[in-house]
Each structure stands twice: as C-alpha cells, then as structure tokens.
CSV table of C-alpha atoms in Angstrom, one decimal:
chain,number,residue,atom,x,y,z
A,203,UNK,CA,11.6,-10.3,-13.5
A,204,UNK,CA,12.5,-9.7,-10.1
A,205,UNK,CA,10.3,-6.4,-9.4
A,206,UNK,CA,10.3,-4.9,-6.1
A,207,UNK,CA,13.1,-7.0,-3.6
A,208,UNK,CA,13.4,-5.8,0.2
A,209,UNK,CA,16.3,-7.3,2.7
A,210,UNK,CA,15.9,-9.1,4.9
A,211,UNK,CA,12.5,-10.8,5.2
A,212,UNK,CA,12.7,-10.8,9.0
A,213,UNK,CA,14.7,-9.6,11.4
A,214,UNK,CA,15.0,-9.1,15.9
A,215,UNK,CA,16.5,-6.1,17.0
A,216,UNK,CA,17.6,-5.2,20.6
A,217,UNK,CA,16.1,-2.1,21.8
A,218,UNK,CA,18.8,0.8,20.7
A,219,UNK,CA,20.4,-0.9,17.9
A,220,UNK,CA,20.5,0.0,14.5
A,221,UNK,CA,19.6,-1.7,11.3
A,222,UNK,CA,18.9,-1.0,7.3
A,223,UNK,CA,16.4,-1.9,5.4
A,224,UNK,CA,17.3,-2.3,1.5
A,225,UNK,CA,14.6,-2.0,-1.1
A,226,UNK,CA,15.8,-2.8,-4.5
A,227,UNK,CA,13.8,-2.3,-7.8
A,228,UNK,CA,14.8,-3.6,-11.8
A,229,UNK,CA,11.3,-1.4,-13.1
A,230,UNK,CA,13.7,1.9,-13.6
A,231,UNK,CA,10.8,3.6,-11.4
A,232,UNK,CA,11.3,7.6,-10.5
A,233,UNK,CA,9.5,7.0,-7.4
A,234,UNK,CA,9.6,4.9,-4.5
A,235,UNK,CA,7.8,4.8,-0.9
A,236,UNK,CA,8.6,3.2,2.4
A,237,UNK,CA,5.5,2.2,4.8
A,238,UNK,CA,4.9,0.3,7.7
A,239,UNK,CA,2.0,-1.8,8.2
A,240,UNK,CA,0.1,-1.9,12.0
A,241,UNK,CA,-2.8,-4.2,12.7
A,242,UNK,CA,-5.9,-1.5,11.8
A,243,UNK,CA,-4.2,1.0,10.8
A,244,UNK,CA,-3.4,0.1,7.1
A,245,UNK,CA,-0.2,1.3,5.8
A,246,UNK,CA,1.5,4.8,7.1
A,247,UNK,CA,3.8,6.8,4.3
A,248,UNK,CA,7.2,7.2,6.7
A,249,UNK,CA,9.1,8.4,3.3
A,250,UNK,CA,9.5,8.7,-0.2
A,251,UNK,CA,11.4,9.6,-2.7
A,252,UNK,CA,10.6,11.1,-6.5
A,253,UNK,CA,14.2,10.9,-8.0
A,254,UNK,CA,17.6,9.9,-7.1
A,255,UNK,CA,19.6,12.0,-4.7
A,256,UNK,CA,16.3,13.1,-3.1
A,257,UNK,CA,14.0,12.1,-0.4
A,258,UNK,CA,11.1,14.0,1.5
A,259,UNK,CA,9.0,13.2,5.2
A,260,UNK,CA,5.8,11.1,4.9
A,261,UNK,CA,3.3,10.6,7.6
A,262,UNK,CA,5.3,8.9,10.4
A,263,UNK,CA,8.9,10.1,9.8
A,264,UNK,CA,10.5,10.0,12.9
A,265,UNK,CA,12.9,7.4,14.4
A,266,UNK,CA,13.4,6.7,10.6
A,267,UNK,CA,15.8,8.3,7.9
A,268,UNK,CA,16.2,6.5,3.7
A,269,UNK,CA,18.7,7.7,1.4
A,270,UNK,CA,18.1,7.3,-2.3
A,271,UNK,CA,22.3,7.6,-3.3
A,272,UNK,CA,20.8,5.2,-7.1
A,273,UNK,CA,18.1,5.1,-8.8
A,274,UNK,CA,17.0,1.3,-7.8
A,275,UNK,CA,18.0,1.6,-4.4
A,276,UNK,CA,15.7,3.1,-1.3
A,277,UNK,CA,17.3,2.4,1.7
A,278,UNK,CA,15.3,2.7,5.4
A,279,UNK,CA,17.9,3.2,8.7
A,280,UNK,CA,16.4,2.8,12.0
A,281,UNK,CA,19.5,4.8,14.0
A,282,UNK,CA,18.0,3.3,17.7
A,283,UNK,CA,15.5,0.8,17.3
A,284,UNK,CA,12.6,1.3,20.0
A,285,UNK,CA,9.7,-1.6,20.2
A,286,UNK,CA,7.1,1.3,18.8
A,287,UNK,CA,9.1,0.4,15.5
A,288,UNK,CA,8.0,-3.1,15.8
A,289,UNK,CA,5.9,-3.5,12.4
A,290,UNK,CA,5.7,-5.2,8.6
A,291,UNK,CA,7.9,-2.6,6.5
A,292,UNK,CA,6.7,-2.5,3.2
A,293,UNK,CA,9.1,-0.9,0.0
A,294,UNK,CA,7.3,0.2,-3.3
A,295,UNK,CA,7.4,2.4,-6.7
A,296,UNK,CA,6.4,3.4,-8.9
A,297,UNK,CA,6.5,5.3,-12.9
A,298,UNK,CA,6.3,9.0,-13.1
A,299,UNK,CA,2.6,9.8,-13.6
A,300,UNK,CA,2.1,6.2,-13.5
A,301,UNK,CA,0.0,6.4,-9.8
A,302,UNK,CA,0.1,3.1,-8.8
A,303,UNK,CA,2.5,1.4,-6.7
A,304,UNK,CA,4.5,-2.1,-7.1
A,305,UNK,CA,4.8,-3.6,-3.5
A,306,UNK,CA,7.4,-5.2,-1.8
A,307,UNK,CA,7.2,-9.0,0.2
A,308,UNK,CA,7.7,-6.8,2.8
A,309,UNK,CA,9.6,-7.0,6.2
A,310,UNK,CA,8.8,-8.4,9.6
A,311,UNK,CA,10.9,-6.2,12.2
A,312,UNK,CA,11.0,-7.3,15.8
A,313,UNK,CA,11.6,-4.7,18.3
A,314,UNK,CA,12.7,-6.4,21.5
B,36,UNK,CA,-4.8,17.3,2.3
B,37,UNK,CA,-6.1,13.1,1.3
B,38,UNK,CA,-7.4,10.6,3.4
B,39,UNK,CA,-9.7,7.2,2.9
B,40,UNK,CA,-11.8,5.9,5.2
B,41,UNK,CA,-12.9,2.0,4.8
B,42,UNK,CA,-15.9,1.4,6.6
B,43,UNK,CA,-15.8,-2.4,8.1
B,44,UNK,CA,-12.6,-3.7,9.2
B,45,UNK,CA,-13.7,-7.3,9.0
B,46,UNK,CA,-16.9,-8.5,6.4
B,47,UNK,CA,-18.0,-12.0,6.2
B,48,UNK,CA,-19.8,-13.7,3.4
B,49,UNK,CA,-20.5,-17.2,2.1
B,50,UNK,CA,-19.3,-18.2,-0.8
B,51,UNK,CA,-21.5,-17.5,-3.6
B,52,UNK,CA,-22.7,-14.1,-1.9
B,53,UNK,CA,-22.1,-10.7,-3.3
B,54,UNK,CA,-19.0,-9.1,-1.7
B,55,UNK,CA,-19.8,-5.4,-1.3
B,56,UNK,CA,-16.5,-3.8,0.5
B,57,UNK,CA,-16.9,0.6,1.0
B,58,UNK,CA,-14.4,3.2,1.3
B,59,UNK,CA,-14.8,6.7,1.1
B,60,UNK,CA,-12.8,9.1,0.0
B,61,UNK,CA,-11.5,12.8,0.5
B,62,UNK,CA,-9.2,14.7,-1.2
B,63,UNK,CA,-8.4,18.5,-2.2
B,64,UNK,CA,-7.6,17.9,-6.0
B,65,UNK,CA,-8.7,15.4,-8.5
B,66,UNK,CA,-8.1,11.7,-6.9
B,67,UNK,CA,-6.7,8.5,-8.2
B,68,UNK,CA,-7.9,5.6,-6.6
B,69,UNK,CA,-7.0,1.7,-6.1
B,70,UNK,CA,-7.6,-1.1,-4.7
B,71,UNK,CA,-5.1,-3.5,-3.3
B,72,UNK,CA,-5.6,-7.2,-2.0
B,73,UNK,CA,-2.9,-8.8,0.5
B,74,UNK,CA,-2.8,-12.4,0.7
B,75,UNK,CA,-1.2,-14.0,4.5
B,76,UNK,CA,2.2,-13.2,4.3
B,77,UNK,CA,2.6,-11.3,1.3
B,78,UNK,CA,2.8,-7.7,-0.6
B,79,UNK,CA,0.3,-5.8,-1.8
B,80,UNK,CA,-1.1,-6.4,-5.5
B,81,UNK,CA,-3.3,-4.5,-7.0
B,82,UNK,CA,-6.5,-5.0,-8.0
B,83,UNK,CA,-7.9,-2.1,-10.3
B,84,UNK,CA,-7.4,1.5,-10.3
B,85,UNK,CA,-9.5,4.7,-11.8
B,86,UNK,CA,-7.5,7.5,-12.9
B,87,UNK,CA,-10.0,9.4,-15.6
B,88,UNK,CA,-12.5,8.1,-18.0
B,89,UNK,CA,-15.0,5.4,-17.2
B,90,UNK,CA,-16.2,5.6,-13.3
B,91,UNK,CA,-16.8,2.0,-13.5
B,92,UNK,CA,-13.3,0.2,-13.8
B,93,UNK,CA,-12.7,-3.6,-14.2
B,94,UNK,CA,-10.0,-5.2,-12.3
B,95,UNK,CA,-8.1,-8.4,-11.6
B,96,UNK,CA,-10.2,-12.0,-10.4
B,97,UNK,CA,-13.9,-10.6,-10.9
B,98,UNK,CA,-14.1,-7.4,-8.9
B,99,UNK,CA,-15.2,-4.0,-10.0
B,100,UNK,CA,-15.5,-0.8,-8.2
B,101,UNK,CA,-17.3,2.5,-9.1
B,102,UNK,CA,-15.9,5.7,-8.7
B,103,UNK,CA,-19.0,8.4,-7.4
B,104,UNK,CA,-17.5,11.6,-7.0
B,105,UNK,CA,-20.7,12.8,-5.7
B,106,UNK,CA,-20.3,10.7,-3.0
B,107,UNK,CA,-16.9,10.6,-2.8
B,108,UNK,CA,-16.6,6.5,-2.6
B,109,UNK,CA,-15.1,4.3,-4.7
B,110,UNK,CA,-16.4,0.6,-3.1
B,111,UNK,CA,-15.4,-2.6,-4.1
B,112,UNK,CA,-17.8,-5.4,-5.3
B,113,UNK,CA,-17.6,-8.9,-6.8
B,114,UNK,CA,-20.9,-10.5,-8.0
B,115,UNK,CA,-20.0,-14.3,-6.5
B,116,UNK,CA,-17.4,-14.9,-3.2
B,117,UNK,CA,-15.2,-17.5,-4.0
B,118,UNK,CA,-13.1,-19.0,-1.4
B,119,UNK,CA,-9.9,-17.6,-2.6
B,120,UNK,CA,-11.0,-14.3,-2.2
B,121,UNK,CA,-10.5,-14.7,1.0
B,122,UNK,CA,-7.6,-11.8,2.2
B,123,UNK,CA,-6.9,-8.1,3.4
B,124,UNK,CA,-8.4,-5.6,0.8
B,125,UNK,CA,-7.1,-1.6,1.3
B,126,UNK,CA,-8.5,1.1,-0.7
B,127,UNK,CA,-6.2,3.9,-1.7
B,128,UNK,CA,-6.3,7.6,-2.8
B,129,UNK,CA,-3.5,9.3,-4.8
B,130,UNK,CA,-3.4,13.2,-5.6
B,131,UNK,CA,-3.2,14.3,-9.4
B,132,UNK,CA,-0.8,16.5,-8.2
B,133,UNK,CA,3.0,16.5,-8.8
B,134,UNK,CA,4.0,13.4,-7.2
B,135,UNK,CA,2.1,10.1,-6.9
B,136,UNK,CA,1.8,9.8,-2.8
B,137,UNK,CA,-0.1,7.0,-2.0
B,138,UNK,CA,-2.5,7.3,0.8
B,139,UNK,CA,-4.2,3.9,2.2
B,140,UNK,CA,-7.2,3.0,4.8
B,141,UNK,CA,-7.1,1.1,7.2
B,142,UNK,CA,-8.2,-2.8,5.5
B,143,UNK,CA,-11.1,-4.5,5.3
B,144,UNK,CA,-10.4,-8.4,6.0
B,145,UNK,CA,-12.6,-10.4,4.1
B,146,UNK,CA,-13.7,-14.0,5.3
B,147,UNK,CA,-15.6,-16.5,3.1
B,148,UNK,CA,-17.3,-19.4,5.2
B,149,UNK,CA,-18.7,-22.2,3.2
C-alpha cells in the first residue's frame, strides 16, 4: 500500500530553471495539498486542490503553479527556480470530510 | 481566517518526565485539530486528531491532547518520555467548513536526554 509517493526525493536546480514535482496517491482522495517546509516556520499551504480539474492559491502561491489533469495526480511546476524556493516540499490528501491529511516523504529542493 | 500558534520551538525532557508540548489555536468557525510527529528525514504522521465529541482524544505511542475551547488550545502530553519520542511535533487546525485546508504551526522539536 503505497499511499502518498512524491518524485524525486532530492533534487539541485540552477537558479532560473524549471522543474516538476509529481505527487501520486492510490487512497482515491478528493483532496490534496502541496506545502513547503522552512526551518521555524512549520509548513506553508502554497496550493491545493478539492477535485480533479481544479486547483485554488494557498498561503505562499507565487513562483509556484500544480495542475490536477487525474484524480491521483498533483503536480507542483517551479517555471524559474530562485534560491527563496530552496525548501522540503511536502505532497498530501486527503478524504472528503475526512480532515486529516496523509503526508508525503517529502522533497529536498536545492536552489543554487 | 485560522492560524496555530505553538509556544516553544525546542522543549527538553529526561526520559521518564512528563512531556507537556502547547499550541493555541484561532479560528472563525468550529476547528478540527491534530497533531503530527516528523521523525529526521521523513513525512508527517499523525498522531491524534479531535473533530466533535470527547475533548480529550487518545492518539498513537502514549500521547493525548485536550481540546479547551475556552482557551482555545489543544496541547499535547505524554505521561513518561521515552527516548523514541524524540522528533518534530506540529499542531494543526482545519475549518469545518467546505474544504479541509490544513493550517500548521510552526514545530516544537522535542529532545529526550537520558
């Protein structure tokens, strides 16, 4: 029971490149989150998603877009990577109603 | 509007000592609240949640946390550190509103020393 898989695990970026981050998740969850994780400052929404085929702006949006074309799939596209996007990018969802969220391993991004 | 606040970002306890971690809570509409642990190098799993019902709720490895609205604080406490507690706790608050937006704190880390 595979859960909540995010690709890759780690990853360097040249400042201005571009990259995706895939989430997938077996659970058939309605919902699903991406958020980045900063040393004291927990984790920051940057976007979600309640269905397929739509998306909507968390806390820290910008630099950032996720498209949500299945169901299992929450994708996170960094169009020009900047070293402020260095972070742990953590992927999670959840049931309708259900309130909790099912984390990720997370990513380690490196901004250089 | 939500938002948690988790007052200590590092606590340190000996094992066998009562583990007493806070957060405080506010939120415009009925909250749901959890608490997640995060190991070194890992996700986030969680560790109990109250929705409705019973304000004290009963989670994973020992801990407990009680839910005062009064207060608005939902801390987290364990009777007896063990060294494996050792790890990143985050509190969380959820609206019971339409969609199930989590909102975190910032972490408490939690050290256990001998």
């Amino acid at each position: 029971n595979a859960g909540v898989t995010q690709t890759p695990k780690f990853r360097v970026l040249k400042t201005g490149q571009s990259m995706t981050l895939l989430c997938a998740q077996d659970m058939n969850h309605e919902y699903m989150y991406w958020y980045r994780q900063d040393p004291g400052m927990g984790l920051r929404l940057i976007h979600y998603s309640v269905g397929e085929g739509t998306t909507a702006k968390g806390e820290v949006p910008d630099g950032y877009n996720v498209s949500r074309l299945k169901k299992q799939n929450f994708l996170l596209g960094l169009e020009s990577a900047a070293p402020s996007q260095t972070s742990v990018y953590f992927c999670a969802s959840s049931y309708l109603g259900a309130r909790e969220a099912f984390f990720g391993q997370g990513t380690r991004l490196t901004v250089v | 509007a939500q938002s948690v606040t988790q007052l200590g970002s590092h606590v340190s306890v000996s094992e066998g000592a009562l583990v007493l971690l806070r957060c405080n809570y506010s939120s415009s509409v009925p909250p749901y609240l959890f608490w997640y642990v995060q190991y070194p190098n890992q996700g986030l799993q969680l560790l109990l949640k109250y929705t409705t019902g019973a304000t004290l709720v009963k989670g994973i490895n020992g801990f407990e946390a009680e839910f005062k609205k009064s207060e608005t604080s939902f801390h987290l406490t364990k009777p007896s550190a063990h060294m494996s507690d050792a790890a990143e706790y985050f509190c969380a608050v959820s609206g019971a509103g339409g969609y199930n937006k989590l909102i975190f704190g910032a972490g408490t880390r939690l050290a256990v020393h001998p």
